[in-house]
Amino acid sequence: AQKVTQAQTEISVVEKEDVTLDCVYETRDTTYYLFWYKQPPSGELVFLIRRNSFDEQNEISGRYSWNFQKSTSSFNFTITASQVVDSAVYFCALSEGLDSGTYKYIFGTGTRLKVLA
Amino acid sequence: KAGVTQTPRYLIKTRGQQVTLSCSPISGHRSVSWYQQTPGQGLQFLFEYFSETQRNKGNFPGRFSGRQFSNSRSEMNVSTLELGDSALYLCASSLRDRAYEQYFGPGTRLTVT
């Protein structure tokens, strides 16, 4: 079973539109971390945010915001007023197994976002 | 601070050959992880090293191996290359372990012909 599901394979929006990228995860651990990474066309993954399982506070960073809901096992990412430079593949990731020491870092399959001018 | 560096950036090898890829983590980072990225399989975890010890390994055949040196630099080796090994190999470093964010290098694009 897929532990990190990004159901949206590709999304296209017009510049200045808002867009939400979905991430649903699955874990039995009580302590875990969730991440979002961006992979622009240049290829290098860039860390965006880390959230631990005990902190459900939403976070906003400029045009980016993240909504973490344990009740639905989701960690969604919203870009407000999208720009062409936001075009990239976005990956959601889960780090689990921290309690047992058998760390696993699992990436979703990614969502390709295309922002059209 | 310098980022994660990987060498070489591009490689073309022939089936049956072996290859060694190198990764230098961010200064102070002790954890290095390797991933294989392909269009079909996405990002797949290969292995992780921390203080010269392999802490975890993904589901890859024994042809894939790695090591970490005392200065935290890491190498991965693939022996008896197959066409299916063609991929982008990404190295990521982390401060301590994978509860922390990972910082990725630009990758090595390996093509096996």
PDB file of C-alpha atoms in Angstrom:
ATOM      1  CA  ALA A   1       0.000   0.000   0.000  1.00  0.00           C
ATOM      2  CA  GLN A   2       1.203   3.446  -0.882  1.00  0.00           C
ATOM      3  CA  LYS A   3       2.201   5.207   2.312  1.00  0.00           C
ATOM      4  CA  VAL A   4       2.310   8.658   0.791  1.00  0.00           C
ATOM      5  CA  THR A   5      -0.299   9.343  -1.838  1.00  0.00           C
ATOM      6  CA  GLN A   6      -0.287  12.320  -4.119  1.00  0.00           C
ATOM      7  CA  ALA A   7      -3.311  11.625  -6.232  1.00  0.00           C
ATOM      8  CA  GLN A   8      -2.835  14.605  -8.513  1.00  0.00           C
ATOM      9  CA  THR A   9      -0.311  13.624 -11.134  1.00  0.00           C
ATOM     10  CA  GLU A  10      -0.335  16.939 -12.948  1.00  0.00           C
ATOM     11  CA  ILE A  11      -2.084  20.261 -12.398  1.00  0.00           C
ATOM     12  CA  SER A  12      -2.176  23.239 -14.737  1.00  0.00           C
ATOM     13  CA  VAL A  13      -3.226  26.673 -13.569  1.00  0.00           C
ATOM     14  CA  VAL A  14      -3.071  30.164 -14.960  1.00  0.00           C
ATOM     15  CA  GLU A  15      -0.766  32.620 -13.276  1.00  0.00           C
ATOM     16  CA  LYS A  16      -2.233  34.303 -10.176  1.00  0.00           C
ATOM     17  CA  GLU A  17      -4.617  31.452  -9.506  1.00  0.00           C
ATOM     18  CA  ASP A  18      -4.457  29.645  -6.172  1.00  0.00           C
ATOM     19  CA  VAL A  19      -3.634  25.952  -6.244  1.00  0.00           C
ATOM     20  CA  THR A  20      -3.685  23.213  -3.619  1.00  0.00           C
ATOM     21  CA  LEU A  21      -1.554  20.102  -3.816  1.00  0.00           C
ATOM     22  CA  ASP A  22      -2.912  17.152  -1.891  1.00  0.00           C
ATOM     23  CA  CYS A  23      -0.948  14.690   0.207  1.00  0.00           C
ATOM     24  CA  VAL A  24      -2.407  11.782   2.137  1.00  0.00           C
ATOM     25  CA  TYR A  25      -0.190   9.605   4.261  1.00  0.00           C
ATOM     26  CA  GLU A  26      -0.438   6.359   6.153  1.00  0.00           C
ATOM     27  CA  THR A  27       1.486   5.399   9.278  1.00  0.00           C
ATOM     28  CA  ARG A  28       0.922   3.579  12.556  1.00  0.00           C
ATOM     29  CA  ASP A  29       3.583   5.575  14.365  1.00  0.00           C
ATOM     30  CA  THR A  30       2.686   8.295  16.805  1.00  0.00           C
ATOM     31  CA  THR A  31       5.898  10.174  16.124  1.00  0.00           C
ATOM     32  CA  TYR A  32       6.528  11.012  12.532  1.00  0.00           C
ATOM     33  CA  TYR A  33       7.488  13.914  10.316  1.00  0.00           C
ATOM     34  CA  LEU A  34       6.044  15.214   7.103  1.00  0.00           C
ATOM     35  CA  PHE A  35       7.869  17.202   4.457  1.00  0.00           C
ATOM     36  CA  TRP A  36       7.324  18.987   1.197  1.00  0.00           C
ATOM     37  CA  TYR A  37      10.019  19.309  -1.444  1.00  0.00           C
ATOM     38  CA  LYS A  38      10.096  21.131  -4.748  1.00  0.00           C
ATOM     39  CA  GLN A  39      11.928  19.834  -7.801  1.00  0.00           C
ATOM     40  CA  PRO A  40      12.237  22.557 -10.451  1.00  0.00           C
ATOM     41  CA  PRO A  41      13.195  21.727 -14.032  1.00  0.00           C
ATOM     42  CA  SER A  42      16.860  22.034 -13.059  1.00  0.00           C
ATOM     43  CA  GLY A  43      16.397  18.792 -11.138  1.00  0.00           C
ATOM     44  CA  GLU A  44      17.615  19.616  -7.635  1.00  0.00           C
ATOM     45  CA  LEU A  45      15.082  18.916  -4.883  1.00  0.00           C
ATOM     46  CA  VAL A  46      14.583  21.816  -2.548  1.00  0.00           C
ATOM     47  CA  PHE A  47      13.287  21.449   0.994  1.00  0.00           C
ATOM     48  CA  LEU A  48      10.197  23.537   1.718  1.00  0.00           C
ATOM     49  CA  ILE A  49       8.810  22.543   5.094  1.00  0.00           C
ATOM     50  CA  ARG A  50       8.969  19.992   7.887  1.00  0.00           C
ATOM     51  CA  ARG A  51       6.120  19.300  10.267  1.00  0.00           C
ATOM     52  CA  ASN A  52       6.097  16.877  13.208  1.00  0.00           C
ATOM     53  CA  SER A  53       3.112  14.776  14.135  1.00  0.00           C
ATOM     54  CA  PHE A  54       2.437  16.689  17.337  1.00  0.00           C
ATOM     55  CA  ASP A  55       2.149  20.076  15.707  1.00  0.00           C
ATOM     56  CA  GLU A  56      -1.065  20.521  13.790  1.00  0.00           C
ATOM     57  CA  GLN A  57      -0.756  24.253  13.511  1.00  0.00           C
ATOM     58  CA  ASN A  58      -1.063  25.463   9.966  1.00  0.00           C
ATOM     59  CA  GLU A  59       1.894  27.342   8.592  1.00  0.00           C
ATOM     60  CA  ILE A  60       2.185  30.205   6.178  1.00  0.00           C
ATOM     61  CA  SER A  61       5.348  31.336   4.471  1.00  0.00           C
ATOM     62  CA  GLY A  62       4.774  34.081   1.975  1.00  0.00           C
ATOM     63  CA  ARG A  63       2.580  32.686  -0.781  1.00  0.00           C
ATOM     64  CA  TYR A  64       2.929  29.151   0.563  1.00  0.00           C
ATOM     65  CA  SER A  65       0.735  27.625   3.220  1.00  0.00           C
ATOM     66  CA  TRP A  66       0.374  24.139   4.630  1.00  0.00           C
ATOM     67  CA  ASN A  67      -2.641  22.481   6.209  1.00  0.00           C
ATOM     68  CA  PHE A  68      -1.914  19.472   8.421  1.00  0.00           C
ATOM     69  CA  GLN A  69      -4.902  17.439   9.579  1.00  0.00           C
ATOM     70  CA  LYS A  70      -4.188  14.262  11.518  1.00  0.00           C
ATOM     71  CA  SER A  71      -7.871  13.327  11.515  1.00  0.00           C
ATOM     72  CA  THR A  72      -7.744  12.846   7.756  1.00  0.00           C
ATOM     73  CA  SER A  73      -4.014  11.996   7.540  1.00  0.00           C
ATOM     74  CA  SER A  74      -3.477  14.834   5.144  1.00  0.00           C
ATOM     75  CA  PHE A  75      -0.801  17.457   4.712  1.00  0.00           C
ATOM     76  CA  ASN A  76      -1.886  19.714   1.899  1.00  0.00           C
ATOM     77  CA  PHE A  77       0.106  22.512   0.325  1.00  0.00           C
ATOM     78  CA  THR A  78      -1.436  25.672  -1.110  1.00  0.00           C
ATOM     79  CA  ILE A  79       0.256  28.215  -3.330  1.00  0.00           C
ATOM     80  CA  THR A  80      -1.541  31.543  -3.409  1.00  0.00           C
ATOM     81  CA  ALA A  81      -1.332  33.763  -6.484  1.00  0.00           C
ATOM     82  CA  SER A  82       0.782  31.248  -8.368  1.00  0.00           C
ATOM     83  CA  GLN A  83       3.662  32.385 -10.535  1.00  0.00           C
ATOM     84  CA  VAL A  84       5.399  30.804 -13.497  1.00  0.00           C
ATOM     85  CA  VAL A  85       8.446  30.165 -11.304  1.00  0.00           C
ATOM     86  CA  ASP A  86       6.307  27.855  -9.190  1.00  0.00           C
ATOM     87  CA  SER A  87       6.251  25.379 -12.069  1.00  0.00           C
ATOM     88  CA  ALA A  88       7.925  22.257 -10.735  1.00  0.00           C
ATOM     89  CA  VAL A  89       7.274  18.794  -9.393  1.00  0.00           C
ATOM     90  CA  TYR A  90       6.288  18.848  -5.753  1.00  0.00           C
ATOM     91  CA  PHE A  91       6.906  15.873  -3.496  1.00  0.00           C
ATOM     92  CA  CYS A  92       5.371  15.087  -0.169  1.00  0.00           C
ATOM     93  CA  ALA A  93       7.410  12.825   2.115  1.00  0.00           C
ATOM     94  CA  LEU A  94       6.937  10.945   5.372  1.00  0.00           C
ATOM     95  CA  SER A  95       9.611  10.020   7.896  1.00  0.00           C
ATOM     96  CA  GLU A  96       8.514   7.254  10.231  1.00  0.00           C
ATOM     97  CA  GLY A  97      10.031   4.532  12.373  1.00  0.00           C
ATOM     98  CA  LEU A  98      11.739   7.047  14.606  1.00  0.00           C
ATOM     99  CA  ASP A  99      10.545   5.356  17.778  1.00  0.00           C
ATOM    100  CA  SER A 100      11.970   1.999  16.785  1.00  0.00           C
ATOM    101  CA  GLY A 101      15.045   3.416  15.095  1.00  0.00           C
ATOM    102  CA  THR A 102      14.205   1.770  11.782  1.00  0.00           C
ATOM    103  CA  TYR A 103      13.889   5.008   9.932  1.00  0.00           C
ATOM    104  CA  LYS A 104      12.016   5.125   6.706  1.00  0.00           C
ATOM    105  CA  TYR A 105      11.824   8.171   4.534  1.00  0.00           C
ATOM    106  CA  ILE A 106       9.091   7.701   1.978  1.00  0.00           C
ATOM    107  CA  PHE A 107       8.340  10.000  -0.903  1.00  0.00           C
ATOM    108  CA  GLY A 108       5.088  10.336  -2.751  1.00  0.00           C
ATOM    109  CA  THR A 109       5.053  10.080  -6.517  1.00  0.00           C
ATOM    110  CA  GLY A 110       4.954  13.831  -6.936  1.00  0.00           C
ATOM    111  CA  THR A 111       2.590  16.346  -8.472  1.00  0.00           C
ATOM    112  CA  ARG A 112       3.724  18.250 -11.533  1.00  0.00           C
ATOM    113  CA  LEU A 113       2.492  21.825 -11.363  1.00  0.00           C
ATOM    114  CA  LYS A 114       2.424  23.906 -14.515  1.00  0.00           C
ATOM    115  CA  VAL A 115       1.726  27.589 -14.126  1.00  0.00           C
ATOM    116  CA  LEU A 116       0.840  29.214 -17.400  1.00  0.00           C
ATOM    117  CA  ALA A 117       1.506  32.876 -18.092  1.00  0.00           C
TER     118      ALA A 117
ATOM    119  CA  LYS B   1      27.691  27.076   3.349  1.00  0.00           C
ATOM    120  CA  ALA B   2      28.342  24.990   0.278  1.00  0.00           C
ATOM    121  CA  GLY B   3      25.524  22.675  -0.720  1.00  0.00           C
ATOM    122  CA  VAL B   4      25.609  18.974  -1.435  1.00  0.00           C
ATOM    123  CA  THR B   5      27.880  18.190  -4.336  1.00  0.00           C
ATOM    124  CA  GLN B   6      27.777  15.131  -6.519  1.00  0.00           C
ATOM    125  CA  THR B   7      30.265  13.956  -9.069  1.00  0.00           C
ATOM    126  CA  PRO B   8      30.152  13.259 -11.872  1.00  0.00           C
ATOM    127  CA  ARG B   9      27.008  14.993 -13.078  1.00  0.00           C
ATOM    128  CA  TYR B  10      26.616  12.793 -16.138  1.00  0.00           C
ATOM    129  CA  LEU B  11      27.822   9.305 -16.961  1.00  0.00           C
ATOM    130  CA  ILE B  12      27.387   6.973 -19.860  1.00  0.00           C
ATOM    131  CA  LYS B  13      28.282   3.370 -19.240  1.00  0.00           C
ATOM    132  CA  THR B  14      27.892   0.093 -21.039  1.00  0.00           C
ATOM    133  CA  ARG B  15      25.887  -2.816 -19.749  1.00  0.00           C
ATOM    134  CA  GLY B  16      28.025  -5.050 -17.553  1.00  0.00           C
ATOM    135  CA  GLN B  17      30.378  -2.293 -16.416  1.00  0.00           C
ATOM    136  CA  GLN B  18      30.496  -0.904 -12.936  1.00  0.00           C
ATOM    137  CA  VAL B  19      30.242   2.688 -11.761  1.00  0.00           C
ATOM    138  CA  THR B  20      31.092   4.703  -8.646  1.00  0.00           C
ATOM    139  CA  LEU B  21      29.269   7.900  -7.778  1.00  0.00           C
ATOM    140  CA  SER B  22      30.460  10.375  -5.196  1.00  0.00           C
ATOM    141  CA  CYS B  23      28.648  12.680  -2.805  1.00  0.00           C
ATOM    142  CA  SER B  24      29.990  15.377  -0.505  1.00  0.00           C
ATOM    143  CA  PRO B  25      27.428  16.445   2.113  1.00  0.00           C
ATOM    144  CA  ILE B  26      26.946  19.865   3.606  1.00  0.00           C
ATOM    145  CA  SER B  27      29.610  20.591   6.176  1.00  0.00           C
ATOM    146  CA  GLY B  28      28.494  19.307   9.576  1.00  0.00           C
ATOM    147  CA  HIS B  29      25.922  16.920   8.180  1.00  0.00           C
ATOM    148  CA  ARG B  30      26.574  13.349   9.231  1.00  0.00           C
ATOM    149  CA  SER B  31      23.756  11.537   7.504  1.00  0.00           C
ATOM    150  CA  VAL B  32      23.871  10.775   3.799  1.00  0.00           C
ATOM    151  CA  SER B  33      21.103   9.056   1.877  1.00  0.00           C
ATOM    152  CA  TRP B  34      20.985   7.873  -1.709  1.00  0.00           C
ATOM    153  CA  TYR B  35      17.953   7.716  -3.966  1.00  0.00           C
ATOM    154  CA  GLN B  36      17.259   6.490  -7.449  1.00  0.00           C
ATOM    155  CA  GLN B  37      14.807   8.561  -9.457  1.00  0.00           C
ATOM    156  CA  THR B  38      13.191   7.243 -12.628  1.00  0.00           C
ATOM    157  CA  PRO B  39      10.076   8.379 -14.490  1.00  0.00           C
ATOM    158  CA  GLY B  40       8.353   5.077 -13.837  1.00  0.00           C
ATOM    159  CA  GLN B  41       9.264   4.391 -10.215  1.00  0.00           C
ATOM    160  CA  GLY B  42       9.708   7.893  -8.840  1.00  0.00           C
ATOM    161  CA  LEU B  43      12.076   8.443  -5.927  1.00  0.00           C
ATOM    162  CA  GLN B  44      13.235   5.190  -4.423  1.00  0.00           C
ATOM    163  CA  PHE B  45      15.398   4.975  -1.345  1.00  0.00           C
ATOM    164  CA  LEU B  46      18.663   3.104  -1.789  1.00  0.00           C
ATOM    165  CA  PHE B  47      20.469   3.404   1.537  1.00  0.00           C
ATOM    166  CA  GLU B  48      21.442   5.736   4.334  1.00  0.00           C
ATOM    167  CA  TYR B  49      24.733   6.178   6.099  1.00  0.00           C
ATOM    168  CA  PHE B  50      25.424   7.823   9.407  1.00  0.00           C
ATOM    169  CA  SER B  51      28.891   8.042  10.934  1.00  0.00           C
ATOM    170  CA  GLU B  52      30.264   5.539   8.421  1.00  0.00           C
ATOM    171  CA  THR B  53      27.595   2.943   9.216  1.00  0.00           C
ATOM    172  CA  GLN B  54      24.800   1.885   6.944  1.00  0.00           C
ATOM    173  CA  ARG B  55      21.649   2.386   8.967  1.00  0.00           C
ATOM    174  CA  ASN B  56      19.012   1.423   6.475  1.00  0.00           C
ATOM    175  CA  LYS B  57      18.738  -0.106   3.050  1.00  0.00           C
ATOM    176  CA  GLY B  58      16.012  -0.071   0.440  1.00  0.00           C
ATOM    177  CA  ASN B  59      14.847  -2.931  -1.755  1.00  0.00           C
ATOM    178  CA  PHE B  60      17.629  -2.976  -4.272  1.00  0.00           C
ATOM    179  CA  PRO B  61      19.793  -5.901  -5.361  1.00  0.00           C
ATOM    180  CA  GLY B  62      23.237  -6.442  -3.926  1.00  0.00           C
ATOM    181  CA  ARG B  63      24.773  -4.912  -7.043  1.00  0.00           C
ATOM    182  CA  PHE B  64      24.076  -1.585  -5.358  1.00  0.00           C
ATOM    183  CA  SER B  65      26.420  -0.800  -2.512  1.00  0.00           C
ATOM    184  CA  GLY B  66      27.748   2.202  -0.728  1.00  0.00           C
ATOM    185  CA  ARG B  67      30.033   3.466   1.932  1.00  0.00           C
ATOM    186  CA  GLN B  68      30.708   6.553   3.962  1.00  0.00           C
ATOM    187  CA  PHE B  69      34.070   7.926   4.941  1.00  0.00           C
ATOM    188  CA  SER B  70      35.145   9.554   8.187  1.00  0.00           C
ATOM    189  CA  ASN B  71      34.665  13.012   6.652  1.00  0.00           C
ATOM    190  CA  SER B  72      31.026  12.045   5.867  1.00  0.00           C
ATOM    191  CA  ARG B  73      31.651  11.901   2.127  1.00  0.00           C
ATOM    192  CA  SER B  74      29.870   8.975   0.567  1.00  0.00           C
ATOM    193  CA  GLU B  75      30.188   6.822  -2.491  1.00  0.00           C
ATOM    194  CA  MET B  76      27.784   4.436  -4.089  1.00  0.00           C
ATOM    195  CA  ASN B  77      28.786   1.673  -6.437  1.00  0.00           C
ATOM    196  CA  VAL B  78      26.741  -0.235  -8.945  1.00  0.00           C
ATOM    197  CA  SER B  79      28.303  -3.353 -10.375  1.00  0.00           C
ATOM    198  CA  THR B  80      27.301  -5.282 -13.481  1.00  0.00           C
ATOM    199  CA  LEU B  81      25.204  -2.457 -14.828  1.00  0.00           C
ATOM    200  CA  GLU B  82      21.876  -3.204 -16.462  1.00  0.00           C
ATOM    201  CA  LEU B  83      19.854  -1.056 -18.833  1.00  0.00           C
ATOM    202  CA  GLY B  84      17.283  -0.557 -16.088  1.00  0.00           C
ATOM    203  CA  ASP B  85      19.866   1.156 -13.897  1.00  0.00           C
ATOM    204  CA  SER B  86      19.643   4.231 -16.088  1.00  0.00           C
ATOM    205  CA  ALA B  87      18.353   6.907 -13.741  1.00  0.00           C
ATOM    206  CA  LEU B  88      19.064  10.074 -11.848  1.00  0.00           C
ATOM    207  CA  TYR B  89      20.897   9.198  -8.648  1.00  0.00           C
ATOM    208  CA  LEU B  90      20.359  11.701  -5.896  1.00  0.00           C
ATOM    209  CA  CYS B  91      22.328  12.134  -2.748  1.00  0.00           C
ATOM    210  CA  ALA B  92      20.870  13.927   0.254  1.00  0.00           C
ATOM    211  CA  SER B  93      22.507  15.018   3.454  1.00  0.00           C
ATOM    212  CA  SER B  94      20.899  15.654   6.778  1.00  0.00           C
ATOM    213  CA  LEU B  95      22.098  17.042  10.051  1.00  0.00           C
ATOM    214  CA  ARG B  96      21.543  13.906  12.077  1.00  0.00           C
ATOM    215  CA  ASP B  97      18.963  11.526  10.767  1.00  0.00           C
ATOM    216  CA  ARG B  98      15.931  11.363   8.600  1.00  0.00           C
ATOM    217  CA  ALA B  99      13.682  13.057  11.106  1.00  0.00           C
ATOM    218  CA  TYR B 100      15.357  16.138   9.780  1.00  0.00           C
ATOM    219  CA  GLU B 101      14.965  17.756   6.423  1.00  0.00           C
ATOM    220  CA  GLN B 102      17.236  16.498   3.721  1.00  0.00           C
ATOM    221  CA  TYR B 103      19.276  18.662   1.423  1.00  0.00           C
ATOM    222  CA  PHE B 104      19.733  17.232  -2.014  1.00  0.00           C
ATOM    223  CA  GLY B 105      22.543  17.441  -4.498  1.00  0.00           C
ATOM    224  CA  PRO B 106      21.984  18.027  -8.212  1.00  0.00           C
ATOM    225  CA  GLY B 107      22.220  14.327  -8.940  1.00  0.00           C
ATOM    226  CA  THR B 108      24.208  12.145 -11.270  1.00  0.00           C
ATOM    227  CA  ARG B 109      22.471  11.229 -14.504  1.00  0.00           C
ATOM    228  CA  LEU B 110      23.538   7.685 -15.370  1.00  0.00           C
ATOM    229  CA  THR B 111      22.799   6.271 -18.787  1.00  0.00           C
ATOM    230  CA  VAL B 112      23.480   2.604 -19.426  1.00  0.00           C
ATOM    231  CA  THR B 113      23.681   1.558 -23.071  1.00  0.00           C
TER     232      THR B 113
END
